[in-house]
Short mmCIF file of C-alpha atoms and ligand atoms in Angstrom, two decimals:
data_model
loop_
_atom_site.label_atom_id
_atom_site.label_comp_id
_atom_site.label_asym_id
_atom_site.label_seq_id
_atom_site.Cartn_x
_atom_site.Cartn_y
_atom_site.Cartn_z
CA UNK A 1 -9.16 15.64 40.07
CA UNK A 2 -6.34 14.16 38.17
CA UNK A 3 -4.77 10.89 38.31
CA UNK A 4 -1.82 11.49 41.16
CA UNK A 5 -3.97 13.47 43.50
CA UNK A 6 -6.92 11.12 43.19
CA UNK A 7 -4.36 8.10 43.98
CA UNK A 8 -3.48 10.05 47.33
CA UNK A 9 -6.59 10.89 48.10
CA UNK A 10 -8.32 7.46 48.20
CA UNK A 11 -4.82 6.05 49.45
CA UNK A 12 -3.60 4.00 46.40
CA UNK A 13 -0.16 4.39 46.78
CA UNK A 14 0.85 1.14 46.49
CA UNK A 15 4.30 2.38 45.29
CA UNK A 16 5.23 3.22 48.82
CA UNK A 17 7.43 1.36 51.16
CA UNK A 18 7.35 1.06 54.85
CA UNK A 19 11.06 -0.65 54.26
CA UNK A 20 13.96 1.59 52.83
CA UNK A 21 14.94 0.40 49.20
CA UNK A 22 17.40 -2.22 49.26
CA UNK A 23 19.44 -1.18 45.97
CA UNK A 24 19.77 2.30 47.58
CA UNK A 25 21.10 0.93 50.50
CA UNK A 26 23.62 -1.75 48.07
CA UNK A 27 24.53 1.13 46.01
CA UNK A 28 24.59 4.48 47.14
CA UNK A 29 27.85 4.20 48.93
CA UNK A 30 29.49 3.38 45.42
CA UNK A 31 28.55 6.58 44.26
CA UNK A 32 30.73 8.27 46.27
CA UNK A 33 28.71 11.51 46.71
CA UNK A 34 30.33 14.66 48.22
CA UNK A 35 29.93 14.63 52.19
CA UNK A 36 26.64 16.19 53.59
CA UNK A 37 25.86 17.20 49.82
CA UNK A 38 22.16 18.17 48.35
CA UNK A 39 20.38 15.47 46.83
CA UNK A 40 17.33 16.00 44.85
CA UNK A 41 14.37 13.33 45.02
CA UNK A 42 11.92 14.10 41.92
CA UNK A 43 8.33 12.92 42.35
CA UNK A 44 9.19 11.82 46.14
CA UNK A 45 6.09 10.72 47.34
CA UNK A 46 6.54 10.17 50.83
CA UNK A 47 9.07 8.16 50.32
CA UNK A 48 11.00 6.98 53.68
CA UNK A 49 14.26 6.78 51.25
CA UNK A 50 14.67 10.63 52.03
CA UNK A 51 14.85 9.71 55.92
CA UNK A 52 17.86 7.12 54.94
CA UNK A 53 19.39 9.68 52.53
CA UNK A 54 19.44 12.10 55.42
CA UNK A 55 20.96 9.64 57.51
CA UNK A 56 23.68 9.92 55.80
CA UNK A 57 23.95 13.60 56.19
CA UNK A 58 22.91 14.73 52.87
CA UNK A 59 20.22 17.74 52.24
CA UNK A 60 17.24 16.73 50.73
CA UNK A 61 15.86 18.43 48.36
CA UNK A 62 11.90 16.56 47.18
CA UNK A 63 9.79 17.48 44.32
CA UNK A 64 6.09 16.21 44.80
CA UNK A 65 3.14 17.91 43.03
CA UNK A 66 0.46 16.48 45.85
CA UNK A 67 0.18 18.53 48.79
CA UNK A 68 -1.32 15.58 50.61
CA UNK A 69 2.06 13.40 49.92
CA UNK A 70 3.77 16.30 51.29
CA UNK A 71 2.18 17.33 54.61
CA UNK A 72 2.06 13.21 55.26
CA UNK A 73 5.55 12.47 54.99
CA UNK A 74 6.31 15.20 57.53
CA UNK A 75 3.43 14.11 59.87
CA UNK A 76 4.00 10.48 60.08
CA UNK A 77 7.80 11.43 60.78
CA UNK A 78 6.87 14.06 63.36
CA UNK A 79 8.63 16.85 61.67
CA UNK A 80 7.53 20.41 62.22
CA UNK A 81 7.75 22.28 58.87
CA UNK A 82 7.27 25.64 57.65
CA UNK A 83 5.95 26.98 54.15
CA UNK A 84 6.92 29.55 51.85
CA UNK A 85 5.64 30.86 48.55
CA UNK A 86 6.92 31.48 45.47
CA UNK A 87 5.25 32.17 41.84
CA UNK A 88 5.19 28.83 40.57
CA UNK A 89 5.25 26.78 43.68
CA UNK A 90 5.50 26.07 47.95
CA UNK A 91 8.54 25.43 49.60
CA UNK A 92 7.87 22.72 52.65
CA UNK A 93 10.91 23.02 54.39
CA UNK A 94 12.30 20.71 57.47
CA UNK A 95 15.75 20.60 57.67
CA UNK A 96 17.37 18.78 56.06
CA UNK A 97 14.16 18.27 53.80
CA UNK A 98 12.96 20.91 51.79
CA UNK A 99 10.28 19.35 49.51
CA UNK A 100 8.59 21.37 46.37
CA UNK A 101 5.24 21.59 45.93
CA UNK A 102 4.62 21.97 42.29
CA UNK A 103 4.46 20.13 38.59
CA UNK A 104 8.08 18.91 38.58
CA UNK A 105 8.09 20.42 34.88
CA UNK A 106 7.02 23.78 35.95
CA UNK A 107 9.60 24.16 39.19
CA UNK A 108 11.82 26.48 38.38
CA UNK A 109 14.54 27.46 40.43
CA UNK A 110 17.68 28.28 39.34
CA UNK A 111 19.31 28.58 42.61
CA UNK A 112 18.92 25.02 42.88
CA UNK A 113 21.97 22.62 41.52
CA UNK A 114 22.05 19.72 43.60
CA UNK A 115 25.32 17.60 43.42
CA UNK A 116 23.25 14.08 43.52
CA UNK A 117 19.57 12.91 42.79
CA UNK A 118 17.86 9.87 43.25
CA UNK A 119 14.83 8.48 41.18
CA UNK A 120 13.18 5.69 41.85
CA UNK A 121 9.53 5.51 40.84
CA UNK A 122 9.73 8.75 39.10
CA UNK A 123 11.09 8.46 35.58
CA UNK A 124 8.81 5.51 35.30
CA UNK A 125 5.94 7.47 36.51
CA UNK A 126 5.87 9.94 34.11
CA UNK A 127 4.19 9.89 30.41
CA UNK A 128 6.35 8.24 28.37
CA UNK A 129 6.41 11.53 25.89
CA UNK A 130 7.47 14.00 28.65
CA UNK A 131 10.58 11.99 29.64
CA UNK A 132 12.56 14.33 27.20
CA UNK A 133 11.81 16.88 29.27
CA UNK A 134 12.11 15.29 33.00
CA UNK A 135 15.66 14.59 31.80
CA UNK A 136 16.28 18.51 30.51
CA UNK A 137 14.92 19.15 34.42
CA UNK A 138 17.32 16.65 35.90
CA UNK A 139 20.32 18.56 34.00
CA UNK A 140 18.89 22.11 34.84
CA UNK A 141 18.87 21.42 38.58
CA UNK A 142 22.15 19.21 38.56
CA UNK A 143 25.62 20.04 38.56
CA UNK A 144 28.62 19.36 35.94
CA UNK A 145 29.77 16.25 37.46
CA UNK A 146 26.35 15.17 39.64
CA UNK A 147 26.01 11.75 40.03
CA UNK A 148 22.39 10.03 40.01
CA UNK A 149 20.97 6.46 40.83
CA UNK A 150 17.89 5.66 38.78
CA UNK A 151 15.38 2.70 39.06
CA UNK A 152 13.64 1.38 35.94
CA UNK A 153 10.87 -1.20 35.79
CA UNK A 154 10.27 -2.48 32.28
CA UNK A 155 7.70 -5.07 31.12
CA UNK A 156 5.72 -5.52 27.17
CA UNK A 157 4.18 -2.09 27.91
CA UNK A 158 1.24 -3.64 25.15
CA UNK A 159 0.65 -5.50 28.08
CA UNK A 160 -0.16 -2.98 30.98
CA UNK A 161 -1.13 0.52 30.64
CA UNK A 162 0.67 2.92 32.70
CA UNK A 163 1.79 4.22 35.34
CA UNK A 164 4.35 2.49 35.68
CA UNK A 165 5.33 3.04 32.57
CA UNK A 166 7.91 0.57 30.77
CA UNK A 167 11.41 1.90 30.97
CA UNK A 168 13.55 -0.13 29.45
CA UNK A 169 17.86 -0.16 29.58
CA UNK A 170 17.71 1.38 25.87
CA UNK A 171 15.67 3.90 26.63
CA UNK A 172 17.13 5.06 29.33
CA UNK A 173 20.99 4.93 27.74
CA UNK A 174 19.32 7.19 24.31
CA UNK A 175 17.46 9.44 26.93
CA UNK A 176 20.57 10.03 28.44
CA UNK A 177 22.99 9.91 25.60
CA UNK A 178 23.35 13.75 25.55
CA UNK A 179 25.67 15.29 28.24
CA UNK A 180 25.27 12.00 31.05
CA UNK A 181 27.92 9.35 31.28
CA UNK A 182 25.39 5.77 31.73
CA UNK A 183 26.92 2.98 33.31
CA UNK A 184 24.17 -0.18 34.41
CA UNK A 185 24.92 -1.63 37.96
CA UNK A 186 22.60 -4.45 37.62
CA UNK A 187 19.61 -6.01 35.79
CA UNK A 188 16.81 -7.89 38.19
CA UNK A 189 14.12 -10.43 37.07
CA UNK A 190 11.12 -9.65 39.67
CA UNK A 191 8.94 -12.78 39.41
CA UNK A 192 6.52 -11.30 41.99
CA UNK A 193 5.40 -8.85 39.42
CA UNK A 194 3.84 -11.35 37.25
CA UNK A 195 0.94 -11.28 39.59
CA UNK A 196 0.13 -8.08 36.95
CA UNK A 197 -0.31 -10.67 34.12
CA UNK A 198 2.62 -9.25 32.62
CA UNK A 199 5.09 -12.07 30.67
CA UNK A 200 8.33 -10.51 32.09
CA UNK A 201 9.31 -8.04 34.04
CA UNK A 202 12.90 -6.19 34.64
CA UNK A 203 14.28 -3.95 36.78
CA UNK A 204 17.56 -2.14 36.22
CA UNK A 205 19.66 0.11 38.50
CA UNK A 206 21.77 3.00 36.53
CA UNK A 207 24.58 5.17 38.16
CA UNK A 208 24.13 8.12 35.41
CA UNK A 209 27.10 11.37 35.90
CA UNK A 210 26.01 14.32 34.55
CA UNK A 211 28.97 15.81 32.43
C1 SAM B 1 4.89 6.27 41.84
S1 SAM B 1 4.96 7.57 43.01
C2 SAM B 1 6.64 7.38 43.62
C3 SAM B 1 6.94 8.20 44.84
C4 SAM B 1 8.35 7.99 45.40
N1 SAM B 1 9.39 8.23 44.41
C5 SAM B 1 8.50 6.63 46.01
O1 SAM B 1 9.41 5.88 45.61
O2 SAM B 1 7.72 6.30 46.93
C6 SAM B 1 5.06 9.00 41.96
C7 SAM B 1 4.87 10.30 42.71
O3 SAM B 1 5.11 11.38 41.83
C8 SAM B 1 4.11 12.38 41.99
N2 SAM B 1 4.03 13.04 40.68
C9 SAM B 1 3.54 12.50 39.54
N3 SAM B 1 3.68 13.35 38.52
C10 SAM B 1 4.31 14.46 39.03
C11 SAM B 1 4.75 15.69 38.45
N4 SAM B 1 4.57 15.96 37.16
N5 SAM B 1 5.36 16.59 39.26
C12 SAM B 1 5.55 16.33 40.58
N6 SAM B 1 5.14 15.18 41.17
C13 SAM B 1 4.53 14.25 40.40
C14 SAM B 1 2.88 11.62 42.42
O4 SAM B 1 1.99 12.41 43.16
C15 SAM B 1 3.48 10.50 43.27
O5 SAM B 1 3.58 10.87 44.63
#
């Protein structure tokens, strides 16, 4: 079993949130995102920042490679879903969720070009040598002129192996360099964090346009 599915299936998710994120809710509205547009949530998790995103009337659009994750976020909200399949991957769909069941590098679906996405917990998640590629898959399924919000976490990744794996504001401005506009909102010292035995740790929020 590999490393996400065994985290869901002993229920280590200590990633996930009972609470909606509070820099989504402080910036979000600043992004100004077309009314009622599609935003895409890689490597959602169950996260209950697709309920708030939906709250305000966007389509959501997850990708999450653990069934498990899946089937539980519609469960614990009480949401009847239905399932379709494709080549490379299920479609969960609940409108306005439709959540992709798949390798987030192997989804491929070229009807899909969402207008927003959200990442938190995602980028970070990742290996650290596939982010090259997570970033080519955030431009494939994004339009000219789609506007993202991306969380970071960074600490002396020496220190701690991953996941999470350090992301720090560098990175993320030469990752994006080609084709997305970068602009940091703000740059957080968590304290509470420390309890890792890590000697700092950071947290940046980035409002990246795709151009
Ligand atoms: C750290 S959790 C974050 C979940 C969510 N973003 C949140 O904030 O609660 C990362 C999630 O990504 C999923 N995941 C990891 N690698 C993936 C991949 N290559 N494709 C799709 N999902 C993946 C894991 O199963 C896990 O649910």
């Amino acid at each position: 079993m590999g490393f996400w599915h065994n985290r869901w299936a002993t229920q280590q998710t200590g990633w996930h949130k009972a609470d909606f994120n509070e820099l989504l809710l402080k910036y979000w509205p600043s992004l100004n995102t077309p009314n009622g547009c599609e935003v895409l949530v890689p490597l959602c998790g169950k996260s209950r920042d697709m309920l708030w995103l939906a709250n305000q009337g966007h389509s959501v659009i997850g990708h999450e490679m653990v069934e498990q994750a899946i089937t539980t976020f519609f469960s614990e909200n009480k949401l009847n879903y239905s399932i379709e399949e494709k080549t490379t991957h299920k479609i969960y769909t609940s409108k306005p969720f439709t959540i992709y069941h798949g390798n987030v590098f192997d989804i491929e679906s070229r009807a899909l070009k969402v207008d927003a996405w959200y990442d938190r917990a995602a980028m970070i998640a990742i290996e650290p040598s596939n982010r090259g590629t997570y970033v080519e898959q955030i431009r494939r399924h994004t339009k000219p002129g789609a506007v993202g919000l991306l969380i970071t976490f960074a600490y002396p990744q020496e220190e701690m192996e991953g996941p999470p794996f350090s992301l720090n504001d560098d990175q993320v401005t030469e990752l994006f360099s080609n084709g997305f506009k970068v602009e940091c909102l703000e740059n957080i010292q968590l304290d509470d964090d420390k309890d890792r035995g890590l000697s700092f740790v950071t947290s940046s929020v980035f409002k990246l346009i795709r151009i």
